[in-house]
PDB file of C-alpha atoms and ligand atoms in Angstrom:
ATOM      1  CA  MET I   1     -84.142  11.861  97.800  1.00  0.00           C
ATOM      2  CA  SER I   2     -83.467  14.351  95.011  1.00  0.00           C
ATOM      3  CA  ALA I   3     -85.329  17.056  93.645  1.00  0.00           C
ATOM      4  CA  SER I   4     -87.644  15.337  91.843  1.00  0.00           C
ATOM      5  CA  TYR I   5     -91.079  13.810  94.409  1.00  0.00           C
ATOM      6  CA  PRO I   6     -92.677  10.704  93.926  1.00  0.00           C
ATOM      7  CA  GLU I   7     -96.067  11.734  92.727  1.00  0.00           C
ATOM      8  CA  PHE I   8     -98.311  10.977  95.312  1.00  0.00           C
ATOM      9  CA  VAL I   9     -98.591   9.949  99.360  1.00  0.00           C
ATOM     10  CA  TRP I  10    -101.017   8.707 101.580  1.00  0.00           C
ATOM     11  CA  GLN I  11    -102.310  11.031 103.956  1.00  0.00           C
ATOM     12  CA  ASN I  12    -105.468  10.612 106.670  1.00  0.00           C
ATOM     13  CA  GLY I  13    -106.995   8.063 104.747  1.00  0.00           C
ATOM     14  CA  ALA I  14    -106.690   8.888 101.231  1.00  0.00           C
ATOM     15  CA  ILE I  15    -104.316   9.150  98.075  1.00  0.00           C
ATOM     16  CA  LYS I  16    -103.363  12.936  97.490  1.00  0.00           C
ATOM     17  CA  PRO I  17    -100.818  14.649  95.080  1.00  0.00           C
ATOM     18  CA  TRP I  18     -97.841  15.373  96.789  1.00  0.00           C
ATOM     19  CA  ALA I  19     -98.128  19.262  96.384  1.00  0.00           C
ATOM     20  CA  GLN I  20    -101.275  18.593  98.464  1.00  0.00           C
ATOM     21  CA  ALA I  21    -100.178  17.040 101.404  1.00  0.00           C
ATOM     22  CA  THR I  22     -99.146  19.913 103.632  1.00  0.00           C
ATOM     23  CA  VAL I  23     -99.978  20.778 107.153  1.00  0.00           C
ATOM     24  CA  HIS I  24    -100.271  23.632 109.379  1.00  0.00           C
ATOM     25  CA  ILE I  25     -97.522  25.981 110.441  1.00  0.00           C
ATOM     26  CA  MET I  26     -98.849  25.371 113.972  1.00  0.00           C
ATOM     27  CA  ALA I  27     -99.436  21.952 114.170  1.00  0.00           C
ATOM     28  CA  HIS I  28     -97.787  20.529 117.650  1.00  0.00           C
ATOM     29  CA  ALA I  29     -95.066  17.990 115.862  1.00  0.00           C
ATOM     30  CA  LEU I  30     -93.359  21.050 114.375  1.00  0.00           C
ATOM     31  CA  HIS I  31     -92.488  22.497 117.841  1.00  0.00           C
ATOM     32  CA  TYR I  32     -92.526  19.518 120.311  1.00  0.00           C
ATOM     33  CA  GLY I  33     -90.754  16.822 118.175  1.00  0.00           C
ATOM     34  CA  SER I  34     -94.043  14.560 118.513  1.00  0.00           C
ATOM     35  CA  SER I  35     -94.348  12.569 115.976  1.00  0.00           C
ATOM     36  CA  VAL I  36     -93.547   8.757 115.603  1.00  0.00           C
ATOM     37  CA  PHE I  37     -92.196   7.016 112.319  1.00  0.00           C
ATOM     38  CA  GLU I  38     -91.204   4.205 110.194  1.00  0.00           C
ATOM     39  CA  GLY I  39     -88.337   3.419 107.908  1.00  0.00           C
ATOM     40  CA  ILE I  40     -89.039   0.214 105.417  1.00  0.00           C
ATOM     41  CA  ARG I  41     -88.026  -1.054 102.340  1.00  0.00           C
ATOM     42  CA  SER I  42     -89.284  -2.956  99.492  1.00  0.00           C
ATOM     43  CA  TYR I  43     -87.216  -5.220  97.125  1.00  0.00           C
ATOM     44  CA  PRO I  44     -87.779  -6.762  93.792  1.00  0.00           C
ATOM     45  CA  THR I  45     -87.954 -10.329  93.990  1.00  0.00           C
ATOM     46  CA  PRO I  46     -88.212 -13.514  91.722  1.00  0.00           C
ATOM     47  CA  ASP I  47     -91.873 -13.856  93.321  1.00  0.00           C
ATOM     48  CA  GLY I  48     -92.610  -9.857  92.683  1.00  0.00           C
ATOM     49  CA  GLN I  49     -92.068  -6.891  94.855  1.00  0.00           C
ATOM     50  CA  ALA I  50     -91.839  -7.660  98.328  1.00  0.00           C
ATOM     51  CA  ILE I  51     -92.020  -5.131 101.189  1.00  0.00           C
ATOM     52  CA  PHE I  52     -90.111  -6.265 104.160  1.00  0.00           C
ATOM     53  CA  ARG I  53     -90.801  -7.060 107.277  1.00  0.00           C
ATOM     54  CA  LEU I  54     -93.996  -4.379 106.968  1.00  0.00           C
ATOM     55  CA  THR I  55     -96.137  -5.988 109.708  1.00  0.00           C
ATOM     56  CA  ASP I  56     -93.095  -5.814 112.347  1.00  0.00           C
ATOM     57  CA  HIS I  57     -92.695  -2.252 111.489  1.00  0.00           C
ATOM     58  CA  ILE I  58     -96.100  -1.084 111.517  1.00  0.00           C
ATOM     59  CA  LYS I  59     -96.247  -2.843 115.067  1.00  0.00           C
ATOM     60  CA  ARG I  60     -92.939  -1.008 116.359  1.00  0.00           C
ATOM     61  CA  LEU I  61     -95.062   2.389 114.753  1.00  0.00           C
ATOM     62  CA  PHE I  62     -98.005   1.515 117.155  1.00  0.00           C
ATOM     63  CA  GLN I  63     -95.327   0.592 119.784  1.00  0.00           C
ATOM     64  CA  SER I  64     -93.605   3.868 119.648  1.00  0.00           C
ATOM     65  CA  ALA I  65     -97.119   5.956 119.793  1.00  0.00           C
ATOM     66  CA  LYS I  66     -98.146   3.814 122.984  1.00  0.00           C
ATOM     67  CA  ILE I  67     -94.900   5.110 124.739  1.00  0.00           C
ATOM     68  CA  HIS I  68     -95.687   8.593 123.715  1.00  0.00           C
ATOM     69  CA  ASP I  69     -99.503   8.693 123.818  1.00  0.00           C
ATOM     70  CA  ILE I  70     -99.865   9.431 120.483  1.00  0.00           C
ATOM     71  CA  GLN I  71    -103.845   8.095 119.390  1.00  0.00           C
ATOM     72  CA  ILE I  72    -103.332   6.042 115.509  1.00  0.00           C
ATOM     73  CA  PRO I  73    -106.660   6.381 114.801  1.00  0.00           C
ATOM     74  CA  TYR I  74    -106.228   3.753 112.099  1.00  0.00           C
ATOM     75  CA  THR I  75    -105.741   0.088 112.135  1.00  0.00           C
ATOM     76  CA  LEU I  76    -102.463  -2.252 111.367  1.00  0.00           C
ATOM     77  CA  GLU I  77    -104.349  -3.972 108.639  1.00  0.00           C
ATOM     78  CA  GLN I  78    -105.297   0.001 107.453  1.00  0.00           C
ATOM     79  CA  LEU I  79    -101.920   1.040 107.198  1.00  0.00           C
ATOM     80  CA  ASN I  80    -100.441  -1.947 105.742  1.00  0.00           C
ATOM     81  CA  ALA I  81    -102.545  -1.574 103.351  1.00  0.00           C
ATOM     82  CA  ALA I  82    -101.571   2.418 102.951  1.00  0.00           C
ATOM     83  CA  CYS I  83     -98.412   1.278 102.318  1.00  0.00           C
ATOM     84  CA  ARG I  84     -99.147  -0.821  99.721  1.00  0.00           C
ATOM     85  CA  GLU I  85    -101.232   1.424  97.710  1.00  0.00           C
ATOM     86  CA  VAL I  86     -99.130   4.083  98.076  1.00  0.00           C
ATOM     87  CA  ILE I  87     -96.174   2.272  96.306  1.00  0.00           C
ATOM     88  CA  LYS I  88     -98.353   1.457  93.812  1.00  0.00           C
ATOM     89  CA  ALA I  89     -99.970   4.553  93.208  1.00  0.00           C
ATOM     90  CA  ASN I  90     -96.157   6.040  92.652  1.00  0.00           C
ATOM     91  CA  LYS I  91     -95.079   2.459  90.113  1.00  0.00           C
ATOM     92  CA  LEU I  92     -91.960   2.681  92.415  1.00  0.00           C
ATOM     93  CA  GLU I  93     -89.977  -0.835  92.108  1.00  0.00           C
ATOM     94  CA  ARG I  94     -87.305  -0.047  95.277  1.00  0.00           C
ATOM     95  CA  ALA I  95     -89.250   1.970  97.548  1.00  0.00           C
ATOM     96  CA  TYR I  96     -88.412   3.408 100.924  1.00  0.00           C
ATOM     97  CA  LEU I  97     -91.729   3.778 102.887  1.00  0.00           C
ATOM     98  CA  ARG I  98     -91.920   6.589 105.213  1.00  0.00           C
ATOM     99  CA  PRO I  99     -95.303   6.015 107.277  1.00  0.00           C
ATOM    100  CA  PHE I 100     -95.694   8.537 110.403  1.00  0.00           C
ATOM    101  CA  ALA I 101     -98.012   9.848 112.558  1.00  0.00           C
ATOM    102  CA  PHE I 102     -97.867  13.022 114.537  1.00  0.00           C
ATOM    103  CA  ARG I 103     -99.757  15.313 116.643  1.00  0.00           C
ATOM    104  CA  GLY I 104    -101.678  17.956 114.579  1.00  0.00           C
ATOM    105  CA  LEU I 105    -103.169  21.148 114.904  1.00  0.00           C
ATOM    106  CA  GLY I 106    -105.373  21.906 117.950  1.00  0.00           C
ATOM    107  CA  GLY I 107    -104.503  23.760 121.049  1.00  0.00           C
ATOM    108  CA  PHE I 108    -100.872  24.997 122.199  1.00  0.00           C
ATOM    109  CA  GLY I 109     -99.670  23.592 125.214  1.00  0.00           C
ATOM    110  CA  LEU I 110     -97.088  20.587 125.665  1.00  0.00           C
ATOM    111  CA  SER I 111     -99.914  18.260 126.760  1.00  0.00           C
ATOM    112  CA  ALA I 112    -102.748  19.541 124.604  1.00  0.00           C
ATOM    113  CA  ASP I 113    -104.966  17.224 123.142  1.00  0.00           C
ATOM    114  CA  THR I 114    -104.495  17.266 119.561  1.00  0.00           C
ATOM    115  CA  PRO I 115    -105.917  15.447 116.790  1.00  0.00           C
ATOM    116  CA  THR I 116    -103.682  13.061 115.149  1.00  0.00           C
ATOM    117  CA  GLU I 117    -102.216  12.860 111.828  1.00  0.00           C
ATOM    118  CA  VAL I 118    -100.897   9.703 109.991  1.00  0.00           C
ATOM    119  CA  ALA I 119     -99.605  10.086 106.418  1.00  0.00           C
ATOM    120  CA  VAL I 120     -97.391   7.277 103.979  1.00  0.00           C
ATOM    121  CA  ALA I 121     -94.607   8.731 101.723  1.00  0.00           C
ATOM    122  CA  CYS I 122     -92.235   6.816  99.243  1.00  0.00           C
ATOM    123  CA  TRP I 123     -89.732   7.425  97.536  1.00  0.00           C
ATOM    124  CA  ASN I 124     -87.279   5.356  95.371  1.00  0.00           C
ATOM    125  CA  MET I 125     -83.790   5.149  97.100  1.00  0.00           C
ATOM    126  CA  GLY I 126     -80.448   3.078  96.793  1.00  0.00           C
ATOM    127  CA  ALA I 127     -77.861   2.828  99.179  1.00  0.00           C
ATOM    128  CA  TYR I 128     -78.099   5.033 102.192  1.00  0.00           C
ATOM    129  CA  LEU I 129     -74.650   6.050 102.877  1.00  0.00           C
ATOM    130  CA  GLY I 130     -73.625   6.428  99.501  1.00  0.00           C
ATOM    131  CA  ALA I 131     -72.578   4.306  96.059  1.00  0.00           C
ATOM    132  CA  ASP I 132     -70.496   1.471  96.414  1.00  0.00           C
ATOM    133  CA  VAL I 133     -70.457   1.859 100.529  1.00  0.00           C
ATOM    134  CA  LEU I 134     -71.415  -2.111 100.613  1.00  0.00           C
ATOM    135  CA  GLU I 135     -68.996  -3.405  99.258  1.00  0.00           C
ATOM    136  CA  LYS I 136     -66.045  -0.976 100.282  1.00  0.00           C
ATOM    137  CA  GLY I 137     -67.709   0.051 103.610  1.00  0.00           C
ATOM    138  CA  ILE I 138     -67.321   3.106 105.316  1.00  0.00           C
ATOM    139  CA  ASP I 139     -64.890   5.213 107.754  1.00  0.00           C
ATOM    140  CA  ALA I 140     -66.518   6.045 111.296  1.00  0.00           C
ATOM    141  CA  CYS I 141     -65.835   7.959 113.813  1.00  0.00           C
ATOM    142  CA  VAL I 142     -66.974   8.011 117.653  1.00  0.00           C
ATOM    143  CA  SER I 143     -69.227  11.233 118.281  1.00  0.00           C
ATOM    144  CA  SER I 144     -68.334  13.666 120.691  1.00  0.00           C
ATOM    145  CA  TRP I 145     -72.181  13.686 121.477  1.00  0.00           C
ATOM    146  CA  GLN I 146     -73.914  11.029 124.251  1.00  0.00           C
ATOM    147  CA  ARG I 147     -76.967   9.619 123.500  1.00  0.00           C
ATOM    148  CA  PHE I 148     -80.127   9.982 126.020  1.00  0.00           C
ATOM    149  CA  ALA I 149     -80.126   8.874 129.186  1.00  0.00           C
ATOM    150  CA  PRO I 150     -81.886   6.072 130.644  1.00  0.00           C
ATOM    151  CA  ASN I 151     -85.518   7.326 131.885  1.00  0.00           C
ATOM    152  CA  THR I 152     -84.714  10.343 130.140  1.00  0.00           C
ATOM    153  CA  ILE I 153     -85.881  10.123 126.168  1.00  0.00           C
ATOM    154  CA  PRO I 154     -86.899   6.479 125.428  1.00  0.00           C
ATOM    155  CA  ALA I 155     -84.727   5.346 123.008  1.00  0.00           C
ATOM    156  CA  GLY I 156     -86.871   2.407 122.071  1.00  0.00           C
ATOM    157  CA  ALA I 157     -89.517   4.827 120.829  1.00  0.00           C
ATOM    158  CA  LYS I 158     -88.785   5.913 117.123  1.00  0.00           C
ATOM    159  CA  ALA I 159     -89.873   9.578 117.692  1.00  0.00           C
ATOM    160  CA  GLY I 160     -89.095  12.666 115.714  1.00  0.00           C
ATOM    161  CA  GLY I 161     -87.700  13.970 118.595  1.00  0.00           C
ATOM    162  CA  ASN I 162     -85.172  11.190 118.921  1.00  0.00           C
ATOM    163  CA  TYR I 163     -83.732  12.251 115.770  1.00  0.00           C
ATOM    164  CA  LEU I 164     -82.347  15.612 116.806  1.00  0.00           C
ATOM    165  CA  SER I 165     -79.703  12.981 118.525  1.00  0.00           C
ATOM    166  CA  GLY I 166     -79.134  11.152 115.130  1.00  0.00           C
ATOM    167  CA  GLN I 167     -78.552  14.782 113.547  1.00  0.00           C
ATOM    168  CA  LEU I 168     -75.636  16.085 116.136  1.00  0.00           C
ATOM    169  CA  VAL I 169     -74.156  12.489 115.662  1.00  0.00           C
ATOM    170  CA  ALA I 170     -74.330  12.236 111.671  1.00  0.00           C
ATOM    171  CA  ARG I 171     -73.752  16.168 111.265  1.00  0.00           C
ATOM    172  CA  GLU I 172     -70.847  16.286 112.926  1.00  0.00           C
ATOM    173  CA  ALA I 173     -69.399  12.714 111.479  1.00  0.00           C
ATOM    174  CA  ARG I 174     -70.006  14.447 108.060  1.00  0.00           C
ATOM    175  CA  ARG I 175     -68.150  17.688 109.025  1.00  0.00           C
ATOM    176  CA  LEU I 176     -65.248  15.979 110.275  1.00  0.00           C
ATOM    177  CA  GLY I 177     -64.916  13.846 107.156  1.00  0.00           C
ATOM    178  CA  PHE I 178     -66.497  10.676 108.066  1.00  0.00           C
ATOM    179  CA  GLY I 179     -69.330   8.249 106.833  1.00  0.00           C
ATOM    180  CA  GLU I 180     -70.888   8.015 109.754  1.00  0.00           C
ATOM    181  CA  GLY I 181     -70.592   8.704 113.867  1.00  0.00           C
ATOM    182  CA  ILE I 182     -71.016   6.257 116.516  1.00  0.00           C
ATOM    183  CA  ALA I 183     -72.582   7.241 119.404  1.00  0.00           C
ATOM    184  CA  LEU I 184     -71.932   6.153 123.213  1.00  0.00           C
ATOM    185  CA  ALA I 185     -74.276   5.523 125.806  1.00  0.00           C
ATOM    186  CA  SER I 186     -74.352   8.012 129.138  1.00  0.00           C
ATOM    187  CA  THR I 187     -72.526   5.209 131.109  1.00  0.00           C
ATOM    188  CA  GLY I 188     -70.108   5.669 128.610  1.00  0.00           C
ATOM    189  CA  LEU I 189     -70.435   1.775 127.034  1.00  0.00           C
ATOM    190  CA  LEU I 190     -71.381   1.851 123.090  1.00  0.00           C
ATOM    191  CA  SER I 191     -74.884   2.174 121.641  1.00  0.00           C
ATOM    192  CA  GLU I 192     -75.453   2.666 118.392  1.00  0.00           C
ATOM    193  CA  GLY I 193     -74.808   4.792 115.306  1.00  0.00           C
ATOM    194  CA  ALA I 194     -76.475   7.890 114.091  1.00  0.00           C
ATOM    195  CA  GLY I 195     -79.422   6.016 112.411  1.00  0.00           C
ATOM    196  CA  GLU I 196     -78.094   2.454 112.593  1.00  0.00           C
ATOM    197  CA  ASN I 197     -77.391  -1.128 115.106  1.00  0.00           C
ATOM    198  CA  LEU I 198     -73.461  -1.852 115.460  1.00  0.00           C
ATOM    199  CA  PHE I 199     -72.555  -5.556 115.079  1.00  0.00           C
ATOM    200  CA  LEU I 200     -68.756  -6.449 115.885  1.00  0.00           C
ATOM    201  CA  ALA I 201     -67.191  -9.848 115.033  1.00  0.00           C
ATOM    202  CA  PHE I 202     -64.132 -11.069 117.418  1.00  0.00           C
ATOM    203  CA  ASP I 203     -63.382 -15.287 116.588  1.00  0.00           C
ATOM    204  CA  GLY I 204     -66.379 -15.396 114.264  1.00  0.00           C
ATOM    205  CA  ALA I 205     -69.287 -14.689 116.779  1.00  0.00           C
ATOM    206  CA  LEU I 206     -71.238 -11.637 116.220  1.00  0.00           C
ATOM    207  CA  HIS I 207     -71.645  -9.406 119.434  1.00  0.00           C
ATOM    208  CA  THR I 208     -74.104  -6.647 119.390  1.00  0.00           C
ATOM    209  CA  THR I 209     -74.995  -4.130 121.868  1.00  0.00           C
ATOM    210  CA  PRO I 210     -78.431  -4.727 124.017  1.00  0.00           C
ATOM    211  CA  VAL I 211     -81.512  -2.577 123.558  1.00  0.00           C
ATOM    212  CA  SER I 212     -80.602  -0.979 127.519  1.00  0.00           C
ATOM    213  CA  ALA I 213     -77.488   0.564 125.742  1.00  0.00           C
ATOM    214  CA  ALA I 214     -80.208   3.477 124.740  1.00  0.00           C
ATOM    215  CA  LEU I 215     -80.528   2.352 121.284  1.00  0.00           C
ATOM    216  CA  LEU I 216     -83.571   1.546 118.840  1.00  0.00           C
ATOM    217  CA  ASN I 217     -84.039  -1.860 118.947  1.00  0.00           C
ATOM    218  CA  GLY I 218     -83.601  -2.211 115.109  1.00  0.00           C
ATOM    219  CA  ILE I 219     -85.744  -4.809 113.023  1.00  0.00           C
ATOM    220  CA  THR I 220     -82.599  -5.332 110.678  1.00  0.00           C
ATOM    221  CA  ARG I 221     -80.754  -5.894 114.233  1.00  0.00           C
ATOM    222  CA  ASN I 222     -83.393  -8.896 114.826  1.00  0.00           C
ATOM    223  CA  THR I 223     -83.385  -9.847 111.057  1.00  0.00           C
ATOM    224  CA  LEU I 224     -79.433 -10.789 111.268  1.00  0.00           C
ATOM    225  CA  ILE I 225     -78.995 -12.237 114.668  1.00  0.00           C
ATOM    226  CA  THR I 226     -81.995 -14.595 113.075  1.00  0.00           C
ATOM    227  CA  LEU I 227     -80.054 -15.018 109.891  1.00  0.00           C
ATOM    228  CA  ALA I 228     -76.366 -15.753 112.005  1.00  0.00           C
ATOM    229  CA  ARG I 229     -78.166 -17.836 114.253  1.00  0.00           C
ATOM    230  CA  GLU I 230     -79.908 -20.001 111.470  1.00  0.00           C
ATOM    231  CA  ALA I 231     -76.670 -20.441 110.177  1.00  0.00           C
ATOM    232  CA  GLY I 232     -74.743 -21.584 112.972  1.00  0.00           C
ATOM    233  CA  ILE I 233     -73.158 -18.276 113.910  1.00  0.00           C
ATOM    234  CA  GLU I 234     -72.846 -17.247 117.411  1.00  0.00           C
ATOM    235  CA  VAL I 235     -74.332 -13.916 118.527  1.00  0.00           C
ATOM    236  CA  VAL I 236     -74.268 -12.212 122.030  1.00  0.00           C
ATOM    237  CA  GLU I 237     -75.649  -9.522 122.947  1.00  0.00           C
ATOM    238  CA  ARG I 238     -73.634  -7.822 125.558  1.00  0.00           C
ATOM    239  CA  ASP I 239     -72.463  -4.262 126.740  1.00  0.00           C
ATOM    240  CA  LEU I 240     -69.079  -3.466 124.906  1.00  0.00           C
ATOM    241  CA  PRO I 241     -66.632  -0.551 125.671  1.00  0.00           C
ATOM    242  CA  ARG I 242     -65.231   1.874 123.013  1.00  0.00           C
ATOM    243  CA  GLU I 243     -62.124   0.776 122.779  1.00  0.00           C
ATOM    244  CA  TYR I 244     -63.629  -2.913 121.107  1.00  0.00           C
ATOM    245  CA  LEU I 245     -64.293  -0.414 118.213  1.00  0.00           C
ATOM    246  CA  TYR I 246     -60.302  -1.163 117.719  1.00  0.00           C
ATOM    247  CA  LEU I 247     -59.720  -4.498 118.684  1.00  0.00           C
ATOM    248  CA  CYS I 248     -62.707  -6.321 116.960  1.00  0.00           C
ATOM    249  CA  ASP I 249     -62.034  -8.037 114.002  1.00  0.00           C
ATOM    250  CA  GLU I 250     -64.881  -6.803 111.943  1.00  0.00           C
ATOM    251  CA  LEU I 251     -67.071  -4.046 112.333  1.00  0.00           C
ATOM    252  CA  PHE I 252     -70.680  -3.379 110.299  1.00  0.00           C
ATOM    253  CA  MET I 253     -73.467  -0.949 110.796  1.00  0.00           C
ATOM    254  CA  CYS I 254     -76.964  -2.101 110.093  1.00  0.00           C
ATOM    255  CA  GLY I 255     -80.811  -0.614 109.363  1.00  0.00           C
ATOM    256  CA  THR I 256     -83.329  -0.311 107.056  1.00  0.00           C
ATOM    257  CA  ALA I 257     -81.657   2.520 105.404  1.00  0.00           C
ATOM    258  CA  ALA I 258     -78.084   1.336 106.067  1.00  0.00           C
ATOM    259  CA  GLU I 259     -78.947  -2.320 105.239  1.00  0.00           C
ATOM    260  CA  ILE I 260     -75.682  -4.082 106.218  1.00  0.00           C
ATOM    261  CA  THR I 261     -72.984  -1.448 105.922  1.00  0.00           C
ATOM    262  CA  PRO I 262     -69.327  -2.312 106.921  1.00  0.00           C
ATOM    263  CA  ILE I 263     -66.705   0.124 108.553  1.00  0.00           C
ATOM    264  CA  ARG I 264     -63.424  -0.432 107.866  1.00  0.00           C
ATOM    265  CA  SER I 265     -61.969   2.241 110.078  1.00  0.00           C
ATOM    266  CA  VAL I 266     -63.204   3.675 113.732  1.00  0.00           C
ATOM    267  CA  ASP I 267     -61.422   7.118 114.555  1.00  0.00           C
ATOM    268  CA  GLY I 268     -58.794   7.031 111.642  1.00  0.00           C
ATOM    269  CA  LYS I 269     -57.975   3.503 113.358  1.00  0.00           C
ATOM    270  CA  PRO I 270     -58.167   0.136 111.007  1.00  0.00           C
ATOM    271  CA  VAL I 271     -60.866  -2.094 111.608  1.00  0.00           C
ATOM    272  CA  GLY I 272     -59.198  -5.600 111.061  1.00  0.00           C
ATOM    273  CA  ASP I 273     -57.246  -5.531 107.930  1.00  0.00           C
ATOM    274  CA  GLY I 274     -59.220  -2.372 107.160  1.00  0.00           C
ATOM    275  CA  LYS I 275     -60.820  -4.482 104.281  1.00  0.00           C
ATOM    276  CA  VAL I 276     -64.585  -6.071 104.499  1.00  0.00           C
ATOM    277  CA  GLY I 277     -64.464  -9.527 106.714  1.00  0.00           C
ATOM    278  CA  ALA I 278     -65.645 -12.522 105.469  1.00  0.00           C
ATOM    279  CA  LEU I 279     -68.088 -12.706 108.289  1.00  0.00           C
ATOM    280  CA  THR I 280     -69.568  -9.071 107.136  1.00  0.00           C
ATOM    281  CA  LYS I 281     -69.432 -10.838 103.677  1.00  0.00           C
ATOM    282  CA  GLN I 282     -71.537 -13.620 104.669  1.00  0.00           C
ATOM    283  CA  MET I 283     -74.193 -11.887 106.446  1.00  0.00           C
ATOM    284  CA  GLN I 284     -74.744  -9.442 103.078  1.00  0.00           C
ATOM    285  CA  LYS I 285     -74.724 -12.950 101.482  1.00  0.00           C
ATOM    286  CA  LEU I 286     -77.508 -14.171 103.696  1.00  0.00           C
ATOM    287  CA  PHE I 287     -79.492 -10.767 104.391  1.00  0.00           C
ATOM    288  CA  PHE I 288     -80.038  -9.602 100.321  1.00  0.00           C
ATOM    289  CA  GLY I 289     -80.374 -13.360  99.627  1.00  0.00           C
ATOM    290  CA  LEU I 290     -83.710 -12.952 100.949  1.00  0.00           C
ATOM    291  CA  PHE I 291     -84.612 -11.045  98.014  1.00  0.00           C
ATOM    292  CA  ASP I 292     -82.995 -12.955  95.056  1.00  0.00           C
ATOM    293  CA  GLY I 293     -84.196 -16.269  96.715  1.00  0.00           C
ATOM    294  CA  SER I 294     -80.976 -18.145  97.692  1.00  0.00           C
ATOM    295  CA  THR I 295     -82.156 -17.472 101.407  1.00  0.00           C
ATOM    296  CA  PRO I 296     -85.109 -18.813 102.032  1.00  0.00           C
ATOM    297  CA  ASP I 297     -87.759 -16.733 103.866  1.00  0.00           C
ATOM    298  CA  ARG I 298     -88.756 -19.201 106.584  1.00  0.00           C
ATOM    299  CA  TRP I 299     -90.686 -16.134 108.822  1.00  0.00           C
ATOM    300  CA  GLY I 300     -93.089 -14.943 105.361  1.00  0.00           C
ATOM    301  CA  TRP I 301     -90.890 -11.297 105.652  1.00  0.00           C
ATOM    302  CA  LEU I 302     -91.657 -10.845 102.604  1.00  0.00           C
ATOM    303  CA  GLU I 303     -95.043  -9.228 102.598  1.00  0.00           C
ATOM    304  CA  PRO I 304     -96.040  -8.643  98.793  1.00  0.00           C
ATOM    305  CA  VAL I 305     -97.131  -5.323  97.658  1.00  0.00           C
ATOM    306  CA  GLY I 306    -100.110  -7.592  95.597  1.00  0.00           C
TER     307      GLY I 306
HETATM  308  N1  LIG N   1     -81.145   2.676 115.151  1.00  0.00           N
HETATM  309  C1  LIG N   1     -81.373   4.251 114.916  1.00  0.00           C
HETATM  310  C2  LIG N   1     -81.322   5.309 115.756  1.00  0.00           C
HETATM  311  C3  LIG N   1     -82.452   4.031 113.499  1.00  0.00           C
HETATM  312  O1  LIG N   1     -83.099   5.293 113.443  1.00  0.00           O
HETATM  313  C4  LIG N   1     -82.586   2.970 113.178  1.00  0.00           C
HETATM  314  C5  LIG N   1     -83.358   2.957 112.026  1.00  0.00           C
HETATM  315  N2  LIG N   1     -84.621   2.758 111.928  1.00  0.00           N
HETATM  316  C6  LIG N   1     -81.865   2.132 113.265  1.00  0.00           C
HETATM  317  C7  LIG N   1     -81.529   1.787 114.681  1.00  0.00           C
HETATM  318  C8  LIG N   1     -81.991   0.557 112.797  1.00  0.00           C
HETATM  319  O2  LIG N   1     -83.391   0.053 112.809  1.00  0.00           O
HETATM  320  P1  LIG N   1     -83.723  -0.733 111.821  1.00  0.00           P
HETATM  321  O3  LIG N   1     -83.840  -1.836 111.780  1.00  0.00           O
HETATM  322  O4  LIG N   1     -85.149  -1.203 112.259  1.00  0.00           O
HETATM  323  O5  LIG N   1     -84.506  -0.113 110.486  1.00  0.00           O
END
């Protein structure tokens, strides 16, 4: 996000000017990472601006909160409405929405019953990993940092603290001159990108790592599995060893922010012929087609801003 901030945020039930949306320095989440959040995009469509899978994202926010015992004092409908309200207040065309809930001020211990604060920020966002990456792809590396081991930090929750891992992976990759880092699970098998799920193509089929591989069960991942199967493309969820990154025909990352970002090399080795492959392009066409109307939305994924 650039230094020109949007005008308004939604905080604890009301729209407020950006500068007034503050928290106390002793808020629990600031010290212990005790927040849960979502990242959601809105797109212009022929039927007006739509928020992509808003309800599914807010459901996942509640699931993350459930895992971490964070009580959210709003309903799903209220948070959906808050997301719409903050986009409209800021008059954004292509918004990235950031709803989040966190343990606020009140008590000092790890298990203190702190009140939950809830907010929704949003801003305009283009391609997350840089201009023209969707067409050209990025060079990725396997990180020296692994993801959390099972039954340590739950990877299935989208919690603030989890993103210390993502920061180590992403910052190491940037420092070494790569566009993004890919992490292995504690098993040594493939997990996911710093903030994206992975798809590998072999012989016209898509393979993606399973939720047991210490990853966030991405809504974009689910979208692509659904769209691919509808189009008659085989999709396999399976454990994959690291070296398959070097052997696959095509490779891409996906996520709300990254959308569908092709990967043209890993650890300096070209993926396939080093160019964006046909299956990757087909998945981009199906996915972005949801927003120009060329892919019919049979699932009610486009939720109008109104
Ligand atoms: N993995 C991680 C670690 C992420 O942060 C994200 C982005 N939320 C994803 C995967 C992709 O998830 P989604 O498609 O729901 O945005």
